PDB file of C-alpha atoms in Angstrom:
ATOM      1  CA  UNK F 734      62.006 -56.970 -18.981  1.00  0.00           C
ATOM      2  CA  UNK F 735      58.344 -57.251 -18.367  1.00  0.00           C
ATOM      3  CA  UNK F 736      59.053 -56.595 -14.736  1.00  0.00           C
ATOM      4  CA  UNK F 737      60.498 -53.429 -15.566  1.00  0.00           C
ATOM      5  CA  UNK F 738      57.661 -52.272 -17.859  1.00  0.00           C
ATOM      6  CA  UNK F 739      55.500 -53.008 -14.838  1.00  0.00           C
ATOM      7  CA  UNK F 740      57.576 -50.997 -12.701  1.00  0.00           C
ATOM      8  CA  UNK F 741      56.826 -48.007 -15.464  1.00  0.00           C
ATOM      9  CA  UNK F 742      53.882 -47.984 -15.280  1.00  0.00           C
ATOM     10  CA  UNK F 743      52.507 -48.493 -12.130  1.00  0.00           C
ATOM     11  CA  UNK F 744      55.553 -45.351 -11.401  1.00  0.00           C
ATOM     12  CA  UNK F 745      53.959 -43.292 -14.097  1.00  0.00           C
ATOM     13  CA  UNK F 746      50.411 -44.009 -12.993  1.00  0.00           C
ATOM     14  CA  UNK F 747      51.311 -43.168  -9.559  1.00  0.00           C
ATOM     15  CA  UNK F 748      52.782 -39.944 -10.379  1.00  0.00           C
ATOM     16  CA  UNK F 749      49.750 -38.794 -12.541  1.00  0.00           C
ATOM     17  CA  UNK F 750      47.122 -39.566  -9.649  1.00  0.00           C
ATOM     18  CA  UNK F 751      49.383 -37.314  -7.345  1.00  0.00           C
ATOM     19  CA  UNK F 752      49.721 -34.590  -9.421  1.00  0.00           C
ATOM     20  CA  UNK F 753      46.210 -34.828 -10.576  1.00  0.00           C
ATOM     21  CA  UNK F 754      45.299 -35.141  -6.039  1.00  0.00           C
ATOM     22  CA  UNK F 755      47.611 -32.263  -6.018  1.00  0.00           C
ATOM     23  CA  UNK F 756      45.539 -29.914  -8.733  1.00  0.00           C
ATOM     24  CA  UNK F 757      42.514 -30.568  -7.492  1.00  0.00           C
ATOM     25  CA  UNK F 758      43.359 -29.978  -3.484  1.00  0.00           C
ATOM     26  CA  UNK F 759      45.127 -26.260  -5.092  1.00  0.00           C
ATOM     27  CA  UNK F 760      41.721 -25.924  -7.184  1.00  0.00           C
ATOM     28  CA  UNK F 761      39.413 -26.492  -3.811  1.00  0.00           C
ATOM     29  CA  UNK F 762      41.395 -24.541  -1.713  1.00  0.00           C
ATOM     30  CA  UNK F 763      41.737 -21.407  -3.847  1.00  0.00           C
ATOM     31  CA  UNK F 764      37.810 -21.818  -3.981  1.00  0.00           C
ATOM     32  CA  UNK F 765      35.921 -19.079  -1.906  1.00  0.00           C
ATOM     33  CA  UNK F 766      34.514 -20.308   1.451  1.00  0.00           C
ATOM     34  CA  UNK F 767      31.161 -20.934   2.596  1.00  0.00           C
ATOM     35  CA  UNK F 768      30.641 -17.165   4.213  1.00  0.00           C
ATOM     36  CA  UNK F 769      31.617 -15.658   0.793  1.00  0.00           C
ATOM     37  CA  UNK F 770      29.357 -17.737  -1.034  1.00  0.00           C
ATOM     38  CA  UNK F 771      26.558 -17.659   1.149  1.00  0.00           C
ATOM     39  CA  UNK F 772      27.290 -13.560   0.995  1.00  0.00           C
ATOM     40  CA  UNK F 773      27.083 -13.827  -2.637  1.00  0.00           C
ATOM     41  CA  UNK F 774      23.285 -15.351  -2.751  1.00  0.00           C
ATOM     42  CA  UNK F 775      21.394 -12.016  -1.502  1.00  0.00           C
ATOM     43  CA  UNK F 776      22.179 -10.562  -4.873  1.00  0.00           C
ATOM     44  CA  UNK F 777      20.249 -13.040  -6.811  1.00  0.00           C
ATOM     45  CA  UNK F 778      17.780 -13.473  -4.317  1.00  0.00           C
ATOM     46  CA  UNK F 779      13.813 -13.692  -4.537  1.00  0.00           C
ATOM     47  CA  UNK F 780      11.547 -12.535  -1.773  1.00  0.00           C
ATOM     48  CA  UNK F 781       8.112 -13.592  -1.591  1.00  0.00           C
ATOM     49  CA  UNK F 782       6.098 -10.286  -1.265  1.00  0.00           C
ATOM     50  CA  UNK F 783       3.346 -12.629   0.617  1.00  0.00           C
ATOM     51  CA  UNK F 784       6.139 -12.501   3.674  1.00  0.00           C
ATOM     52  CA  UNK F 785       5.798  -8.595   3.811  1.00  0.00           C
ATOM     53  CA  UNK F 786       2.325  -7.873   5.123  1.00  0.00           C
ATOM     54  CA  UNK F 787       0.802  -4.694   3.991  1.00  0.00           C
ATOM     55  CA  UNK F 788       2.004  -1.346   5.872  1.00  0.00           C
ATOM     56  CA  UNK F 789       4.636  -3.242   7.964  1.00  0.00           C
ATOM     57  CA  UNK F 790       8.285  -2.291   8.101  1.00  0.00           C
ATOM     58  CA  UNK F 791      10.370  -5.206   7.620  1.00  0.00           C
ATOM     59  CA  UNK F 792      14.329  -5.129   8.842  1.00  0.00           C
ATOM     60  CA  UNK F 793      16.729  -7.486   6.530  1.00  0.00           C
ATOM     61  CA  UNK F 794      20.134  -7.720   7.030  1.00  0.00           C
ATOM     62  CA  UNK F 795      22.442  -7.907   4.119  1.00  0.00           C
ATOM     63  CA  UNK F 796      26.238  -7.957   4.364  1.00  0.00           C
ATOM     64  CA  UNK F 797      26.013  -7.186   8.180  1.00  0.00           C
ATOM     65  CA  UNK F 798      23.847  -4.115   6.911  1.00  0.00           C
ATOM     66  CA  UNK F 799      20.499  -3.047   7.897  1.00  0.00           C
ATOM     67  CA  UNK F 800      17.648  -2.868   5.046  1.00  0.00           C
ATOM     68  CA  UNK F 801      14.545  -1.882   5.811  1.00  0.00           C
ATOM     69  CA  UNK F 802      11.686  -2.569   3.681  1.00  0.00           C
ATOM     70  CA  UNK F 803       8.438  -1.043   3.592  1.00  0.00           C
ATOM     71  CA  UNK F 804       5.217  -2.524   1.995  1.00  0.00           C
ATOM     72  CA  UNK F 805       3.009   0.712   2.467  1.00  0.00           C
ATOM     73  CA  UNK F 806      -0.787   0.891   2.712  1.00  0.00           C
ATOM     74  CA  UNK F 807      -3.099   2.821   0.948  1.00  0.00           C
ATOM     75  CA  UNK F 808      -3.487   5.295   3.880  1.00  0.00           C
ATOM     76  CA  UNK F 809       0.406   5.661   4.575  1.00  0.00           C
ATOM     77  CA  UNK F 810       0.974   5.673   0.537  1.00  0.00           C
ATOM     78  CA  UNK F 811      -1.495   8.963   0.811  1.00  0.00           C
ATOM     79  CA  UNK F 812       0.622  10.422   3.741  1.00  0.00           C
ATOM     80  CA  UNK F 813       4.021   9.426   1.867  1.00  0.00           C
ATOM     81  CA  UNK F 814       2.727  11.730  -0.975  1.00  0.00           C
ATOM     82  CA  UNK F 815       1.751  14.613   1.132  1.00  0.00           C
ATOM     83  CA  UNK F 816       5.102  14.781   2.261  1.00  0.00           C
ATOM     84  CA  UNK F 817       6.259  14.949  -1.687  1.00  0.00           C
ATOM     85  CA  UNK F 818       6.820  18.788  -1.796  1.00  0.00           C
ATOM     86  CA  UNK F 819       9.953  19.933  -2.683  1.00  0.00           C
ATOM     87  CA  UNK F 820      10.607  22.944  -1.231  1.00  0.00           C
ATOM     88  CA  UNK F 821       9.994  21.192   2.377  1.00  0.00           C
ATOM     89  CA  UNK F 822      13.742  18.940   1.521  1.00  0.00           C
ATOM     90  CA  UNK F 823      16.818  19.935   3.320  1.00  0.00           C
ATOM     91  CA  UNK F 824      18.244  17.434   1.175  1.00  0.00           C
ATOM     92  CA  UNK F 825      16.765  17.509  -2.219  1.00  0.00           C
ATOM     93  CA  UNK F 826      19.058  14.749  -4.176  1.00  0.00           C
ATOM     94  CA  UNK F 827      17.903  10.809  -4.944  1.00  0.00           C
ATOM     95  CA  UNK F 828      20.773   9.363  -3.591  1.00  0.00           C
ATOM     96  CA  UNK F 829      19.843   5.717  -4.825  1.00  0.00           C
ATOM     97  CA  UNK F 830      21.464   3.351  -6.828  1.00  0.00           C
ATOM     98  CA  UNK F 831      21.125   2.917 -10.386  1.00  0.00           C
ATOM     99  CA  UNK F 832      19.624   6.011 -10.914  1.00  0.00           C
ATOM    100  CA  UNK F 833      20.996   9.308 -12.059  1.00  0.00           C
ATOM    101  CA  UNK F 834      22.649  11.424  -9.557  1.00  0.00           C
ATOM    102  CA  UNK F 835      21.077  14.995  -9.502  1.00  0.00           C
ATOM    103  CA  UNK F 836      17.338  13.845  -9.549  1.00  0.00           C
ATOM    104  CA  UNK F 837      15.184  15.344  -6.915  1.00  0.00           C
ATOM    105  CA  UNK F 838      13.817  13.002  -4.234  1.00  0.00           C
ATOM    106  CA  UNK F 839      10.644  12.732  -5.418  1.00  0.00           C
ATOM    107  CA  UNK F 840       8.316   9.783  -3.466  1.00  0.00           C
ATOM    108  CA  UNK F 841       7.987   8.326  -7.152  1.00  0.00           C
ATOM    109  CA  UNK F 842      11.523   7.579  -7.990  1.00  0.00           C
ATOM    110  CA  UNK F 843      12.626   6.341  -4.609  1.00  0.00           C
ATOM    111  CA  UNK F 844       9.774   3.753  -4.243  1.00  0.00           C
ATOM    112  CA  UNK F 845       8.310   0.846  -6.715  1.00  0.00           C
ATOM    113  CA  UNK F 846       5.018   2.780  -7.747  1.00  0.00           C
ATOM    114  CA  UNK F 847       4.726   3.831  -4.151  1.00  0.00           C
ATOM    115  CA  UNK F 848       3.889   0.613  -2.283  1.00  0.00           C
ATOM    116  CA  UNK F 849       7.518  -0.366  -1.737  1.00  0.00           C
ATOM    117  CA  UNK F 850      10.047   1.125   0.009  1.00  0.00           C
ATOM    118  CA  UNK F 851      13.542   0.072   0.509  1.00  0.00           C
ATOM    119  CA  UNK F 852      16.100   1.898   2.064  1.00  0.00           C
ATOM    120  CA  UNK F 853      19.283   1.134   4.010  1.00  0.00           C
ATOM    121  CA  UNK F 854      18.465   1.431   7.756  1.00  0.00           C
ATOM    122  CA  UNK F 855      21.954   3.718   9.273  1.00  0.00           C
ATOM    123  CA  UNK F 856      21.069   6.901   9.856  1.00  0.00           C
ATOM    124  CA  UNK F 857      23.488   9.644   7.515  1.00  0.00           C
ATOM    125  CA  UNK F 858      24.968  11.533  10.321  1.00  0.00           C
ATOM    126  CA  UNK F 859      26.476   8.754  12.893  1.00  0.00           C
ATOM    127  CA  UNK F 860      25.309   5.365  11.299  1.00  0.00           C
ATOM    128  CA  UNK F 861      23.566   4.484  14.076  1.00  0.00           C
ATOM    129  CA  UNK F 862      20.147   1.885  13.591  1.00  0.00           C
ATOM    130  CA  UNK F 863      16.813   3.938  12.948  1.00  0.00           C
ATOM    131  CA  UNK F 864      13.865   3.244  13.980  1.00  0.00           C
ATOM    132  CA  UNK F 865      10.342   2.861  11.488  1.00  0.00           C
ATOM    133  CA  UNK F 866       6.999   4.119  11.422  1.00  0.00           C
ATOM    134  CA  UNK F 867       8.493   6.788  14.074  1.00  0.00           C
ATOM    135  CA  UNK F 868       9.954  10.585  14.615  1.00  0.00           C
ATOM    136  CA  UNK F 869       7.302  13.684  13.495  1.00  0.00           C
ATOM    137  CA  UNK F 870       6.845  12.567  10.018  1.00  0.00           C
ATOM    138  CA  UNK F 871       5.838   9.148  10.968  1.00  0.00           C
ATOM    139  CA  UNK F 872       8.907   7.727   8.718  1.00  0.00           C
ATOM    140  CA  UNK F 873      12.475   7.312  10.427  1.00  0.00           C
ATOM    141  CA  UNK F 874      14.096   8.411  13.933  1.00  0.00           C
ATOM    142  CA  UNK F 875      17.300   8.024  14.888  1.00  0.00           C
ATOM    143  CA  UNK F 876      17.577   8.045  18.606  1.00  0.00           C
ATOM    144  CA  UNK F 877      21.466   9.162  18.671  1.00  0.00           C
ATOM    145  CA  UNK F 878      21.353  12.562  17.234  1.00  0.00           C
ATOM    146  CA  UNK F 879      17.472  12.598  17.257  1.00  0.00           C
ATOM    147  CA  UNK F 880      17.057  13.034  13.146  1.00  0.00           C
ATOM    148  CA  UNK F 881      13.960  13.176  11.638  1.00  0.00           C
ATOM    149  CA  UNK F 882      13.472  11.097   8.375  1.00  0.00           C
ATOM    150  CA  UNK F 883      10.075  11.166   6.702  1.00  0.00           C
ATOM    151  CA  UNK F 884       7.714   8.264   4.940  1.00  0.00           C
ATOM    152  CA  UNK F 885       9.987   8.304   2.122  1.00  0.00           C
ATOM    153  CA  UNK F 886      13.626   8.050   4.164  1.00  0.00           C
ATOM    154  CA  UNK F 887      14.269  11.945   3.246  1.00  0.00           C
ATOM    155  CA  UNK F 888      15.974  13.951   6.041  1.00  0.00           C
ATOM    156  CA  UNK F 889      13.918  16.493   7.224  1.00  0.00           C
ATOM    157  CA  UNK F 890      14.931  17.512  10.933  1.00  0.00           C
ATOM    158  CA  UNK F 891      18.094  16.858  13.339  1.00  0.00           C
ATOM    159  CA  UNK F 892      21.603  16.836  12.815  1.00  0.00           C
ATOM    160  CA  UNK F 893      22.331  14.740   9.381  1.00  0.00           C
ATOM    161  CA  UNK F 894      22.449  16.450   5.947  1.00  0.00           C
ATOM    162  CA  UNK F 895      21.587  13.602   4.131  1.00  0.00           C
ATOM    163  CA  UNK F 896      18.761  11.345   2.992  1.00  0.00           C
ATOM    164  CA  UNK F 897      18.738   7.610   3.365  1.00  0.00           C
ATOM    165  CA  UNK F 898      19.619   5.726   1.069  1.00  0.00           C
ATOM    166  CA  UNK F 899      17.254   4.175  -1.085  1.00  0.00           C
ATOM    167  CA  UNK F 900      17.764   0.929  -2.765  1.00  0.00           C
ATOM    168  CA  UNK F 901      15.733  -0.200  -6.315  1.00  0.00           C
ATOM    169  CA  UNK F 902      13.367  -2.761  -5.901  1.00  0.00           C
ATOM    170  CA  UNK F 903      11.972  -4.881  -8.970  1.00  0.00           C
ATOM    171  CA  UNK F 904       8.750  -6.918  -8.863  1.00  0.00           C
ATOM    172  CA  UNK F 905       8.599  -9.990 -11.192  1.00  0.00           C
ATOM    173  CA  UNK F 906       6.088  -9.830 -14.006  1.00  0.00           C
ATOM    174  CA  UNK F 907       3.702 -12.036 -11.993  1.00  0.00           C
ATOM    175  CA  UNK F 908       4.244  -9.601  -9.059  1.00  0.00           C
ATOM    176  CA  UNK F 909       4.336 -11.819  -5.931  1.00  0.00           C
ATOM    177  CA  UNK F 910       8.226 -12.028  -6.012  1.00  0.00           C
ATOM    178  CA  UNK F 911      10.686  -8.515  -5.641  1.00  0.00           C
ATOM    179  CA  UNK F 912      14.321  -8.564  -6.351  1.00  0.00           C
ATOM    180  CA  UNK F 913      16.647  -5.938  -4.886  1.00  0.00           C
ATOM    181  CA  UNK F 914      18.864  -3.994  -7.286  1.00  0.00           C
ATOM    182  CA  UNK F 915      22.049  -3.937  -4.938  1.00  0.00           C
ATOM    183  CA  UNK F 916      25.420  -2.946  -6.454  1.00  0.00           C
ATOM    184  CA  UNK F 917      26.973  -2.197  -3.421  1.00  0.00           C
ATOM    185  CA  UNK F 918      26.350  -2.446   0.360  1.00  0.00           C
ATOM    186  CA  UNK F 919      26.826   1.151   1.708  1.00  0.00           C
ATOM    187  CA  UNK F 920      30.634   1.712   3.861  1.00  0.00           C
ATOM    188  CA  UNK F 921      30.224   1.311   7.396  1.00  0.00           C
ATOM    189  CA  UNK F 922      30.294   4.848   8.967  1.00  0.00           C
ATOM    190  CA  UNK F 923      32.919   5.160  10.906  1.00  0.00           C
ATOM    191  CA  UNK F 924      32.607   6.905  14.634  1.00  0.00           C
ATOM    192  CA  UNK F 925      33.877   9.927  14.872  1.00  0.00           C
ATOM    193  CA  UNK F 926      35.108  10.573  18.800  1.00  0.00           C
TER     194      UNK F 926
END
């Protein structure tokens, strides 16, 4: 009899290690992978605004996306503001995020009191890479269709109708970290042949 007790138990034992082995192998492999985890961090992320020197251009990439962020001077802040007249806009929406749609473009609401910039780096028309601190406003080219984006990523010559896209960026309280408001990556554009 005591034999077959032992039997039991060691049976029953057995049985509840495997199936707990076998929930916890499901559990780990229904877990999300190391590339959508590590695509997950940029959200939450911190950047040290000591690693952006002062009127430099800075190109991240975030989701396979190009983000370009611009820690303006004093002197480009005052050209960036010169540029700030309205009727001068092809393209006189905000287009950013977490803002309301139907606001003008003004320099104001698509920087952090002027000093930062952040935009998404495809140009509107073709999505090809642009290129900073260049074209005739001294803001964005795009050497495909030769568009014109000035100090404040606003479309301004060439063949896109669009701005760029701005993205919200939040300083901390102490001010020598920024956070980037990102909902959403923008689509990829698609080529059209």
């Amino acid at each position: 009899m005591q034999r077959r007790n032992f039997l039991y138990i060691a049976t029953s034992l057995t049985m509840a290690g495997g199936a707990l082995y076998s929930c916890a192998a499901l559990m780990n492999a229904t877990a999300p992978t190391a590339d959508i985890t590590a695509r997950r961090t940029w959200r939450d992320r911190f950047y040290k605004v000591d690693d952006f020197a002062q009127g430099e251009v800075n190109l991240l990439k975030i989701d396979d996306q190009p983000l370009y962020i611009w820690h303006r001077s004093n002197r480009q802040i005052s050209e960036a503001l010169a540029q700030d007249n309205y009727a001068d806009w092809p393209d006189k929406k905000l287009r950013m995020a977490a803002k309301q749609p139907g606001l003008p473009a003004y320099d104001t609401l698509r920087t952090n009191s002027h000093r930062w910039l952040a935009v998404w780096a495809m140009c509107t028309w073709r999505g090809c890479l642009t290129h900073a601190k260049m074209g005739d406003y001294s803001g964005f080219f795009c050497p495909c269709c030769g568009a014109h984006y000035d100090m404040a990523g606003r479309f301004r010559k060439g063949l896109p109708s669009q701005n760029l896209a701005a993205v919200p960026l939040l300083l901390t309280e102490t001010g020598d970290h920024f956070t980037l408001n990102l909902k959403k990556t923008p689509d990829p554009v698609i080529w059209k042949t």
